[in-house]
Amino acid sequence: MKDKKVLLWIYKNSKSQILRMAVLIFTSIVVAVNGVAIALFSRGLVDSAQEGSKDRLLVHGFILVALFLLQFVLSITCKYLQKEMQNRLENCYKSYMMREYSKKYYSHLRKYHKGDILSRYTADTLKVSEGVSSILPDFAKFITKLISAFAALFILNKIFTSVFIAGGIVVIFVARLLRNRAKKLHKNVQDKDASLRSFIYELLENTVVIKVFKAEDRMLDKTNQLQKRHYNAKREKNIFDVFAATGFSFIFAMVYLYALVWNSYGLVHNNISFGTLVAILQLVGHLQAPFAGLSGLLPKFYGVLASAERIIEVAELPEEQGLEDEDAYDVQQYSDMECIKVQGVTFAYGEEEVLKNIYLTINKGDFTLVCGASGAGKSTLLMLLLGVYSPDKGRIFLKTYSNEKIDISGHVRKYFAFVPQKNMIFSGTVRENISFFKSGATDEEIMEAAKISCADEFINWLPNKLDTVIGENSQGLSEGQIQRLAIARAVLSGAPIVLLDEATSALDEITEKKVLLNLKKLTHRTFVFVSHKKTLSSLYNNVINIKKGKAYQKRYDNGKRYRDKKRYNKGYGGTKEYSDKKGYNDRKECSGRKAYSDIKAYSDKKGYSDIEVYDIRGRYDGGEKHGNRRGTYEGI
């Protein structure tokens, strides 16, 4: 990434502190000039003492006291302004990063480890804010010191100053040669720090699992390996910094010695006074700080660029479309919605194809079950319906009664509520968690949502009811209680389309049935459940089975087939229809002369699972026809 681009980004995101920066730079310049003035008045004080002039001695003495007091006040002011600006800039950069992070496609964000993102959010924003708040003021101060000190030295001793300037130019040139190395070492340290943070984050998240498997020693070994890599990276950088700093310090020690010897020789020959010698040595000391500071500013500057690049890297990820256009589709649009259509959608994680050319219809008000084996792509389908992932091929859209087609994107996400597999519960009160997506919700509204999710059953037994504080990682609540709180939050959000990913997996069958029946009463809303459970499949009017990348959809109405037809999604854009000659309820279906439960289907000799379709002489498997079509059995 080009430095010019990074500098432009820093300027754009630091403009709010321009006034404070200007005041800090001006104060730093005054501090630099004041330091040179102190050196010059020190000369007058020493010369007055040598000459025995008490009046001049007193005048120079009072002036020096005033200058020292001014220097003290200005130094405090500079440090305060610098820290204040650093804190404000750090918050500004952090807000920027979170704002940009929230706009990006999840599919791109998931390539970064959470610990890496956290490192960029903390360490890199701190590094940039420290640099921006100090580099420019320090640069202004050092340049002012150099110019004013060289001007004073030139007046006091022209030849000495000319030699000194030539040496200073060489030092600055050498420092610039070290630029790329310093930047590379800093970035390496930040990367190793991110890896260590990522692992520690995972370790803390999975402490219980580690203890159960007695893997503490293994985790410690892994931690030590990552710490050693981090240590080696920091050690390499520190060695570079030490040699660079020591080298510059040695150069300036030689400069000071040169100044002392040169001007002592002049003193012997009465070319200068004692006061001039004192002033020159002080001015050389003033020059040492700018040269050392400028040489230190370069590694610091390149470190800031490296950290800023890491922040920009996240900011430049592709953005979701439509997130900012809040009014693109109003709430009335849902009342006009007829269904959600999935047309010819294919999706893959890298080279692994998860869903292959699927076609689905979810009508408004449907109570839909998405089932299938683990890893079949059920959760992926929900992510596609939410617009979190984008299809590689095909299209997902809301279809209205007027035949308008609205693509699923950030524009329509406000219509959706989502209960993820790993339920998101924050540290805070029960009230704050349920009302998180609906600010200003009353206690009556909160408890009504809790009643629908059956969360009221345990909330009323909590010591402080809605004001009970939930600890980190939902400490104090069971998995089933957490799931019910998450469902209540989705209900309270008011979103008309609710997607739930294994949201009832920890509930017992009785409680699960109560929750599902309560949700089913909300007929003005559309529900899509991902679940491995099939014991309550009779509650759903729309069942989608994901198998080997294909989707098979069946519709029911009040326990009976919604249509007297069975539709198989063949995975190639078309569908085939097979008519039934008999209607069956969702608990038992008949094949020939025998009745079978929905748990197993039987042919004349073998028993098969309810995933496949059989008749007495053959079967339908994944939509493929085998044997006689008469007397077919269809498992739910």
XYZ file of C-alpha atoms in Angstrom:
636
model
C 0.000 0.000 0.000
C 1.393 3.404 -0.980
C 2.402 5.741 1.849
C 0.578 8.643 0.195
C -2.715 6.768 0.362
C -2.191 5.909 4.032
C -1.291 9.516 4.895
C -4.437 10.713 3.134
C -6.490 8.274 5.210
C -4.846 9.489 8.434
C -5.579 13.113 7.539
C -9.195 12.361 6.616
C -9.855 10.555 9.889
C -7.979 13.051 12.090
C -9.519 16.305 10.821
C -11.638 16.687 13.955
C -8.472 17.396 15.961
C -6.934 20.001 13.627
C -7.504 22.934 16.022
C -6.037 21.077 18.974
C -3.143 19.970 16.767
C -2.464 23.583 15.710
C -2.379 24.735 19.355
C -0.057 21.860 20.265
C 2.315 22.595 17.369
C 2.437 26.297 18.258
C 3.130 25.498 21.926
C 5.867 23.033 20.936
C 7.524 25.688 18.749
C 7.478 28.170 21.649
C 9.061 25.517 23.901
C 11.857 25.001 21.337
C 12.570 28.732 20.943
C 12.430 29.214 24.697
C 15.090 26.513 25.162
C 17.486 28.368 22.838
C 16.725 31.632 24.657
C 17.673 29.966 27.952
C 21.055 28.979 26.455
C 21.737 32.522 25.234
C 20.765 34.167 28.530
C 22.931 31.604 30.338
C 25.846 32.987 28.335
C 24.991 36.511 29.524
C 24.716 35.313 33.133
C 28.154 33.623 33.076
C 29.810 36.553 31.295
C 28.248 38.984 33.811
C 29.653 36.939 36.667
C 33.080 36.799 34.980
C 33.019 40.560 34.456
C 31.767 41.210 38.002
C 28.682 43.158 36.850
C 26.063 42.627 39.580
C 23.309 44.554 37.804
C 23.636 42.527 34.606
C 23.898 39.366 36.726
C 20.587 40.122 38.471
C 18.819 41.021 35.218
C 19.974 37.849 33.461
C 19.174 35.832 36.583
C 15.557 37.095 36.754
C 15.080 36.547 33.022
C 16.359 32.972 33.305
C 13.982 32.256 36.222
C 11.050 33.567 34.153
C 12.127 31.524 31.123
C 12.431 28.345 33.198
C 8.950 28.887 34.692
C 7.540 29.499 31.218
C 9.244 26.331 29.967
C 7.717 24.355 32.841
C 4.173 25.620 32.158
C 4.476 25.132 28.405
C 5.840 21.595 28.814
C 2.878 20.614 31.017
C 0.481 22.172 28.494
C 2.082 20.241 25.628
C 1.881 16.910 27.447
C -1.758 17.461 28.422
C -2.786 18.477 24.905
C -0.905 15.548 23.399
C -2.560 12.970 25.707
C -6.004 14.510 25.263
C -5.652 14.442 21.492
C -4.323 10.880 21.558
C -7.361 9.649 23.513
C -9.782 11.433 21.183
C -8.047 10.115 18.072
C -7.958 6.577 19.446
C -11.728 6.674 19.997
C -12.160 8.164 16.531
C -10.139 5.384 14.857
C -11.910 2.690 16.881
C -15.314 4.077 15.918
C -14.202 4.197 12.298
C -13.030 0.592 12.356
C -16.224 -0.707 13.980
C -18.336 1.339 11.569
C -16.466 -0.079 8.583
C -16.434 -3.588 10.064
C -20.220 -3.535 10.402
C -20.644 -2.701 6.695
C -18.613 -5.596 5.302
C -19.826 -8.890 3.913
C -19.650 -11.547 6.586
C -18.163 -13.994 4.085
C -15.104 -11.725 3.817
C -14.880 -10.925 7.535
C -14.883 -14.596 8.519
C -11.453 -14.959 6.853
C -10.005 -12.940 9.746
C -9.708 -14.413 13.204
C -11.556 -12.543 15.943
C -8.283 -12.107 17.819
C -6.709 -10.532 14.735
C -9.606 -8.083 14.399
C -9.320 -7.340 18.123
C -5.592 -6.655 17.729
C -6.280 -4.180 14.932
C -9.022 -2.571 17.009
C -6.823 -2.158 20.106
C -3.082 -2.264 19.369
C -3.134 -0.691 15.902
C -5.551 2.127 16.733
C -3.430 2.923 19.803
C -0.241 2.940 17.727
C -1.723 5.287 15.111
C -3.241 7.662 17.689
C 0.047 7.854 19.609
C 1.942 8.602 16.421
C -0.461 11.164 14.968
C -0.715 13.074 18.258
C 3.060 13.232 18.757
C 4.920 13.040 15.429
C 3.837 16.404 13.966
C 4.272 18.422 17.211
C 7.616 16.728 17.884
C 8.713 17.303 14.305
C 7.789 21.002 14.565
C 9.615 21.269 17.880
C 12.742 19.494 16.631
C 12.917 21.497 13.381
C 12.457 24.750 15.316
C 15.184 23.700 17.726
C 17.505 22.834 14.863
C 16.951 26.104 13.018
C 17.095 28.355 16.093
C 20.029 26.492 17.659
C 22.014 26.453 14.408
C 21.283 30.158 13.939
C 22.548 30.898 17.446
C 25.600 28.663 16.963
C 26.373 30.284 13.634
C 26.397 33.680 15.329
C 28.651 32.371 18.093
C 31.037 30.248 15.940
C 30.615 30.039 12.155
C 33.298 27.420 11.335
C 32.263 25.021 14.078
C 28.606 25.279 13.030
C 29.353 24.601 9.345
C 31.154 21.335 10.182
C 28.319 20.404 12.535
C 25.618 20.920 9.863
C 27.475 18.672 7.396
C 27.580 15.871 9.975
C 23.870 16.313 10.741
C 22.899 15.866 7.080
C 24.815 12.565 6.970
C 22.979 11.332 10.097
C 19.551 12.120 8.605
C 20.464 10.340 5.345
C 21.536 7.188 7.251
C 18.278 7.244 9.242
C 16.256 7.327 6.035
C 18.070 4.239 4.746
C 16.775 2.311 7.771
C 13.154 3.159 6.939
C 11.974 -0.056 5.237
C 13.645 -2.281 7.795
C 11.960 -0.456 10.683
C 8.537 -0.675 9.016
C 8.911 -4.390 8.248
C 9.989 -5.229 11.803
C 7.064 -3.321 13.307
C 4.521 -5.059 11.078
C 6.014 -8.443 11.958
C 5.586 -7.700 15.675
C 1.934 -6.676 15.133
C 1.194 -9.853 13.148
C 2.724 -12.093 15.821
C 0.808 -10.181 18.481
C -2.432 -10.764 16.547
C -1.735 -14.528 16.353
C -1.091 -14.699 20.089
C -4.234 -12.709 20.908
C -6.302 -14.943 18.631
C -5.144 -18.092 20.386
C -5.608 -16.625 23.874
C -9.119 -15.562 22.845
C -9.949 -19.135 21.796
C -8.372 -20.549 24.948
C -10.480 -18.327 27.209
C -13.633 -19.115 25.208
C -13.096 -22.872 25.564
C -11.732 -23.187 29.102
C -14.282 -25.842 30.129
C -13.532 -28.086 27.132
C -9.796 -27.791 27.783
C -10.272 -28.848 31.410
C -12.565 -31.754 30.526
C -9.994 -33.184 28.094
C -7.122 -32.387 30.472
C -5.439 -30.418 27.712
C -3.951 -27.724 29.959
C -0.355 -28.776 29.273
C -0.996 -28.923 25.549
C -2.512 -25.443 25.593
C 0.408 -24.130 27.628
C 2.852 -25.597 25.103
C 0.980 -23.939 22.244
C 0.815 -20.667 24.166
C 4.539 -20.829 24.857
C 5.258 -21.422 21.159
C 3.223 -18.380 20.125
C 4.721 -16.295 22.923
C 8.191 -17.326 21.796
C 7.436 -16.229 18.226
C 6.089 -12.953 19.537
C 9.140 -12.577 21.768
C 11.522 -13.299 18.879
C 9.788 -10.726 16.684
C 9.960 -8.108 19.451
C 13.545 -9.089 20.226
C 14.563 -8.603 16.597
C 12.877 -5.207 16.539
C 14.369 -4.220 19.897
C 17.885 -5.163 18.763
C 17.408 -2.990 15.698
C 16.051 -0.124 17.819
C 18.846 -0.449 20.401
C 21.616 -0.439 17.806
C 20.020 2.468 15.954
C 19.485 4.487 19.138
C 22.924 3.609 20.539
C 24.574 4.456 17.239
C 22.942 7.869 17.175
C 23.770 8.431 20.851
C 27.422 7.607 20.161
C 27.460 10.037 17.234
C 26.064 12.809 19.420
C 28.505 12.012 22.200
C 31.277 12.527 19.664
C 29.621 15.773 18.557
C 29.508 17.004 22.151
C 33.164 16.061 22.596
C 33.989 17.846 19.348
C 32.186 20.975 20.575
C 33.945 20.867 23.930
C 37.440 20.374 22.460
C 36.997 22.896 19.635
C 35.642 25.659 21.852
C 38.035 24.933 24.709
C 40.804 25.494 22.208
C 39.164 28.793 21.295
C 38.924 29.690 24.961
C 42.659 29.090 25.407
C 43.351 31.503 22.548
C 40.815 34.032 23.899
C 38.636 33.650 20.801
C 35.524 33.011 22.945
C 34.392 33.696 26.501
C 33.363 31.245 29.233
C 29.769 32.305 28.682
C 30.037 31.499 24.981
C 31.456 28.046 25.801
C 28.532 27.378 28.172
C 26.025 28.586 25.565
C 27.573 26.470 22.779
C 27.551 23.323 24.920
C 23.905 23.952 25.851
C 22.981 24.548 22.225
C 24.778 21.357 21.164
C 22.703 19.563 23.800
C 19.599 21.151 22.297
C 20.683 19.870 18.875
C 21.279 16.370 20.174
C 17.606 16.024 21.140
C 16.282 17.056 17.699
C 18.700 14.802 15.809
C 17.989 11.845 18.098
C 14.306 12.694 18.038
C 14.153 13.003 14.263
C 15.954 9.693 13.846
C 13.468 8.152 16.301
C 10.536 9.757 14.525
C 11.273 7.856 11.336
C 10.794 4.335 12.835
C 7.782 5.672 14.727
C 6.367 7.165 11.539
C 6.764 3.909 9.606
C 5.237 2.005 12.519
C 2.197 4.284 12.312
C 1.939 3.660 8.562
C 2.122 -0.115 9.101
C -0.623 -0.050 11.753
C -2.788 2.270 9.659
C -2.430 -0.146 6.727
C -3.821 -2.951 8.906
C -6.878 -0.844 9.747
C -7.349 0.202 6.115
C -7.108 -3.459 5.049
C -10.344 -4.186 6.932
C -11.964 -0.952 5.716
C -11.296 -1.882 2.076
C -13.134 -5.200 2.208
C -16.229 -5.291 -0.059
C -19.243 -3.536 1.455
C -22.771 -4.862 1.595
C -25.192 -2.935 -0.562
C -28.219 -1.106 0.768
C -27.262 -0.864 4.443
C -27.436 2.917 4.484
C -30.685 3.183 2.515
C -32.988 2.653 5.479
C -36.093 3.988 3.728
C -35.657 2.040 0.507
C -38.520 -0.297 1.458
C -41.158 0.647 4.016
C -43.000 -1.663 6.379
C -46.011 -1.713 4.043
C -43.870 -3.737 1.652
C -44.172 -6.820 3.899
C -47.967 -6.689 3.754
C -47.597 -6.734 -0.034
C -45.181 -9.671 0.096
C -46.433 -12.953 -1.286
C -43.401 -15.159 -0.714
C -39.635 -15.551 -0.548
C -38.264 -17.155 -3.706
C -34.996 -19.063 -4.047
C -34.268 -19.567 -7.742
C -31.403 -21.690 -9.025
C -29.108 -20.839 -6.108
C -25.658 -22.382 -5.913
C -23.244 -21.599 -3.089
C -19.773 -22.868 -2.218
C -17.194 -22.328 0.500
C -14.083 -22.028 -1.624
C -14.012 -25.147 -3.790
C -16.579 -27.033 -1.689
C -20.067 -26.711 -3.178
C -22.665 -26.784 -0.394
C -25.902 -25.963 -2.228
C -26.434 -26.876 -5.878
C -29.003 -25.098 -8.029
C -31.844 -25.147 -5.496
C -35.384 -23.805 -5.963
C -37.617 -23.023 -2.962
C -40.722 -21.031 -2.089
C -41.541 -19.788 1.419
C -44.954 -18.134 1.506
C -45.791 -15.289 3.853
C -47.092 -16.765 7.111
C -45.445 -20.155 6.552
C -44.208 -22.157 9.529
C -41.202 -23.767 7.857
C -38.844 -26.521 8.981
C -35.426 -26.905 7.331
C -33.967 -30.321 8.105
C -31.106 -32.475 6.930
C -27.912 -34.117 8.076
C -25.216 -32.188 9.898
C -23.166 -30.161 7.420
C -25.803 -30.463 4.693
C -26.108 -26.688 4.344
C -29.092 -25.801 6.551
C -27.411 -22.895 8.351
C -25.888 -21.782 5.059
C -29.399 -21.529 3.598
C -30.395 -19.226 6.479
C -27.338 -17.052 5.859
C -28.353 -16.773 2.217
C -31.947 -15.894 3.152
C -30.596 -13.169 5.437
C -28.359 -11.815 2.706
C -25.291 -12.382 4.882
C -23.900 -14.594 2.120
C -24.428 -13.900 -1.566
C -25.228 -16.776 -3.949
C -22.513 -17.771 -6.404
C -25.300 -18.384 -8.907
C -29.017 -17.798 -8.883
C -31.202 -15.305 -7.072
C -33.086 -14.887 -3.776
C -35.841 -12.288 -3.629
C -39.101 -11.205 -2.021
C -42.002 -11.513 -4.458
C -45.011 -9.227 -4.002
C -48.611 -9.753 -5.081
C -47.995 -7.223 -7.838
C -45.171 -9.486 -9.091
C -42.428 -7.072 -7.973
C -39.158 -8.848 -7.167
C -37.001 -7.355 -4.409
C -33.564 -8.932 -4.098
C -32.472 -9.996 -0.627
C -29.825 -7.518 0.526
C -29.158 -4.960 3.223
C -32.242 -3.061 1.967
C -34.686 -5.613 3.347
C -32.768 -7.031 6.303
C -34.857 -4.963 8.717
C -37.705 -7.395 7.942
C -35.674 -10.244 9.459
C -34.948 -11.377 12.998
C -32.390 -14.111 13.589
C -31.738 -16.521 16.447
C -28.301 -18.086 15.782
C -27.050 -21.476 16.891
C -24.693 -19.860 19.377
C -27.171 -17.534 21.009
C -25.917 -13.997 21.472
C -26.414 -13.041 25.123
C -24.614 -9.983 26.473
C -23.329 -9.228 29.935
C -26.134 -7.133 31.403
C -29.660 -7.512 32.754
C -32.365 -9.807 31.408
C -34.335 -6.698 30.388
C -31.392 -5.298 28.391
C -30.906 -8.593 26.579
C -34.531 -9.094 25.535
C -35.034 -5.454 24.491
C -31.631 -5.129 22.804
C -33.132 -4.684 19.323
C -36.105 -2.609 20.465
C -35.071 0.359 22.551
C -37.812 1.841 24.689
C -39.770 -1.408 25.043
C -42.013 -1.460 28.118
C -41.839 -4.194 30.752
C -45.281 -5.383 29.593
C -44.005 -5.817 26.031
C -40.869 -7.569 27.271
C -42.838 -9.999 29.443
C -45.314 -10.668 26.623
C -42.409 -11.698 24.374
C -40.980 -13.753 27.247
C -44.355 -15.465 27.664
C -44.397 -16.464 23.991
C -40.913 -18.018 24.327
C -41.808 -19.540 27.741
C -38.966 -17.513 29.264
C -41.402 -16.021 31.794
C -41.423 -19.415 33.534
C -37.896 -18.867 34.874
C -37.692 -15.049 34.776
C -40.321 -14.810 37.516
C -38.162 -17.083 39.679
C -34.990 -15.036 39.233
C -33.972 -12.979 42.307
C -34.410 -9.614 40.559
C -36.638 -10.800 37.711
C -35.978 -8.562 34.651
C -33.230 -6.706 36.525
C -31.239 -9.884 37.172
C -27.704 -9.452 35.839
C -26.431 -12.119 33.448
C -22.697 -12.773 33.775
C -20.097 -13.212 31.052
C -20.874 -16.099 28.675
C -24.423 -16.198 30.099
C -23.138 -17.318 33.492
C -26.017 -18.324 35.753
C -28.372 -19.499 32.981
C -28.843 -22.912 31.401
C -28.591 -23.402 27.648
C -32.352 -23.827 27.402
C -32.977 -20.581 29.302
C -30.539 -18.752 27.030
C -32.370 -20.058 23.957
C -35.721 -18.857 25.292
C -34.306 -15.382 25.979
C -32.927 -15.247 22.430
C -36.320 -16.255 20.994
C -38.046 -13.603 23.139
C -35.634 -10.994 21.800
C -36.437 -11.966 18.198
C -40.183 -11.828 18.912
C -39.921 -8.410 20.599
C -37.870 -6.991 17.718
C -41.051 -6.836 15.652
C -39.396 -8.205 12.507
C -42.048 -10.013 10.421
C -39.711 -12.775 9.183
C -37.957 -14.796 11.900
C -35.165 -17.274 11.169
C -34.133 -19.657 13.949
C -31.055 -21.887 13.752
C -31.349 -24.834 16.187
C -33.047 -22.363 18.545
C -34.866 -25.083 20.520
C -32.147 -27.755 20.569
C -31.658 -27.516 24.362
C -35.372 -27.551 25.248
C -37.258 -30.612 26.437
C -40.027 -31.821 24.141
C -42.890 -30.391 26.225
C -41.356 -26.908 26.486
C -40.326 -26.975 22.837
C -43.876 -27.811 21.777
C -45.281 -24.966 23.903
C -42.808 -22.491 22.368
C -43.564 -23.651 18.816
C -47.326 -23.504 19.357
C -47.015 -19.985 20.791
C -44.960 -18.866 17.801
C -47.367 -20.522 15.380
C -50.164 -18.323 16.754
C -48.293 -15.301 15.360
C -49.842 -15.905 11.953
C -48.890 -12.438 10.678
C -45.232 -13.461 10.830
C -43.168 -15.929 8.815
C -40.978 -18.448 10.655
C -38.146 -20.579 9.301
C -36.614 -23.135 11.686
C -33.456 -25.161 11.252
C -33.671 -28.265 13.419
C -32.464 -31.845 13.655
C -35.577 -32.799 15.610
C -38.512 -34.351 13.771
C -40.712 -35.306 16.705
C -42.789 -32.138 16.237
C -42.695 -32.052 12.452
C -46.507 -32.125 12.339
C -46.544 -28.494 13.518
C -44.929 -27.237 10.318
C -46.844 -26.544 7.126
C -43.694 -26.343 5.000
C -40.806 -28.813 5.237
C -37.514 -28.392 3.377
C -35.061 -31.276 3.412
C -31.448 -30.498 2.438
C -29.629 -33.549 1.133
C -26.384 -33.721 -0.829
C -26.621 -30.089 -1.848
C -30.194 -30.365 -3.118
C -33.420 -29.152 -1.514
C -36.648 -31.180 -1.375
C -39.757 -29.263 -0.352
C -43.142 -30.592 0.892
C -46.116 -28.492 1.940
C -48.883 -29.414 4.402
C -52.022 -27.700 5.639
C -53.408 -28.523 9.104
C -51.690 -31.881 9.152
C -52.715 -32.795 5.598
C -50.964 -32.388 2.330
C -51.170 -28.763 1.238
C -51.574 -29.925 -2.340
C -52.457 -33.312 -3.680
C -49.060 -33.316 -5.333
C -45.520 -33.993 -4.400
C -42.854 -31.675 -5.809
C -39.273 -32.794 -6.115
C -36.556 -30.235 -6.706
C -34.333 -31.962 -9.197
C -31.457 -29.521 -8.821
C -31.532 -28.452 -12.446
C -34.069 -25.661 -12.438
C -37.150 -27.707 -13.245
C -39.452 -29.799 -11.098
C -41.368 -32.991 -11.648
C -44.746 -33.641 -10.104
C -46.118 -36.984 -9.004
C -49.794 -37.119 -8.144
C -51.095 -39.076 -5.165
C -54.234 -41.144 -5.372
C -54.739 -40.968 -1.643
C -54.499 -38.261 1.011
C -52.664 -39.037 4.225
C -52.216 -37.253 7.491
C -48.767 -36.270 8.675
C -48.504 -38.975 11.338
C -49.158 -42.070 9.270
C -49.292 -42.771 5.580
C -50.398 -45.926 3.880
C -48.717 -47.968 1.205
C -50.793 -50.693 -0.393
C -52.681 -52.523 2.361
C -50.435 -51.590 5.277
C -50.159 -48.469 7.465
C -46.792 -47.215 8.581
C -45.671 -44.552 11.063
C -43.665 -41.539 9.940
C -40.609 -42.867 11.734
C -39.924 -45.741 9.368
C -41.204 -46.879 6.016
C -41.296 -50.553 5.126
C -41.122 -52.404 1.855
C -41.900 -56.104 1.652
C -38.571 -57.129 3.248
C -36.602 -54.144 4.544
C -37.071 -51.151 6.843
C -35.908 -47.747 5.772
C -35.604 -44.281 7.336
C -38.201 -41.590 6.691
C -35.797 -39.613 4.524
C -36.398 -41.866 1.546
C -39.596 -42.835 -0.252
C -40.627 -46.438 -0.834
C -43.362 -48.565 -2.295
C -43.875 -52.318 -2.066
C -41.850 -53.062 -5.184
C -39.490 -50.080 -5.421
C -38.713 -46.589 -4.156
C -38.205 -42.914 -4.868
C -34.814 -41.845 -3.574
C -33.815 -38.159 -3.917
C -36.420 -37.724 -6.599
C -35.305 -40.755 -8.646
C -38.021 -43.243 -9.476
C -37.610 -46.954 -8.816
C -40.128 -49.731 -9.244
C -43.900 -49.436 -9.365
C -45.509 -46.036 -8.718
C -48.624 -47.564 -7.172
C -49.186 -47.527 -3.418
C -46.307 -45.133 -2.704
C -45.296 -44.260 0.853
C -43.938 -40.758 1.531
C -42.079 -40.135 4.767
C -42.161 -36.754 6.390
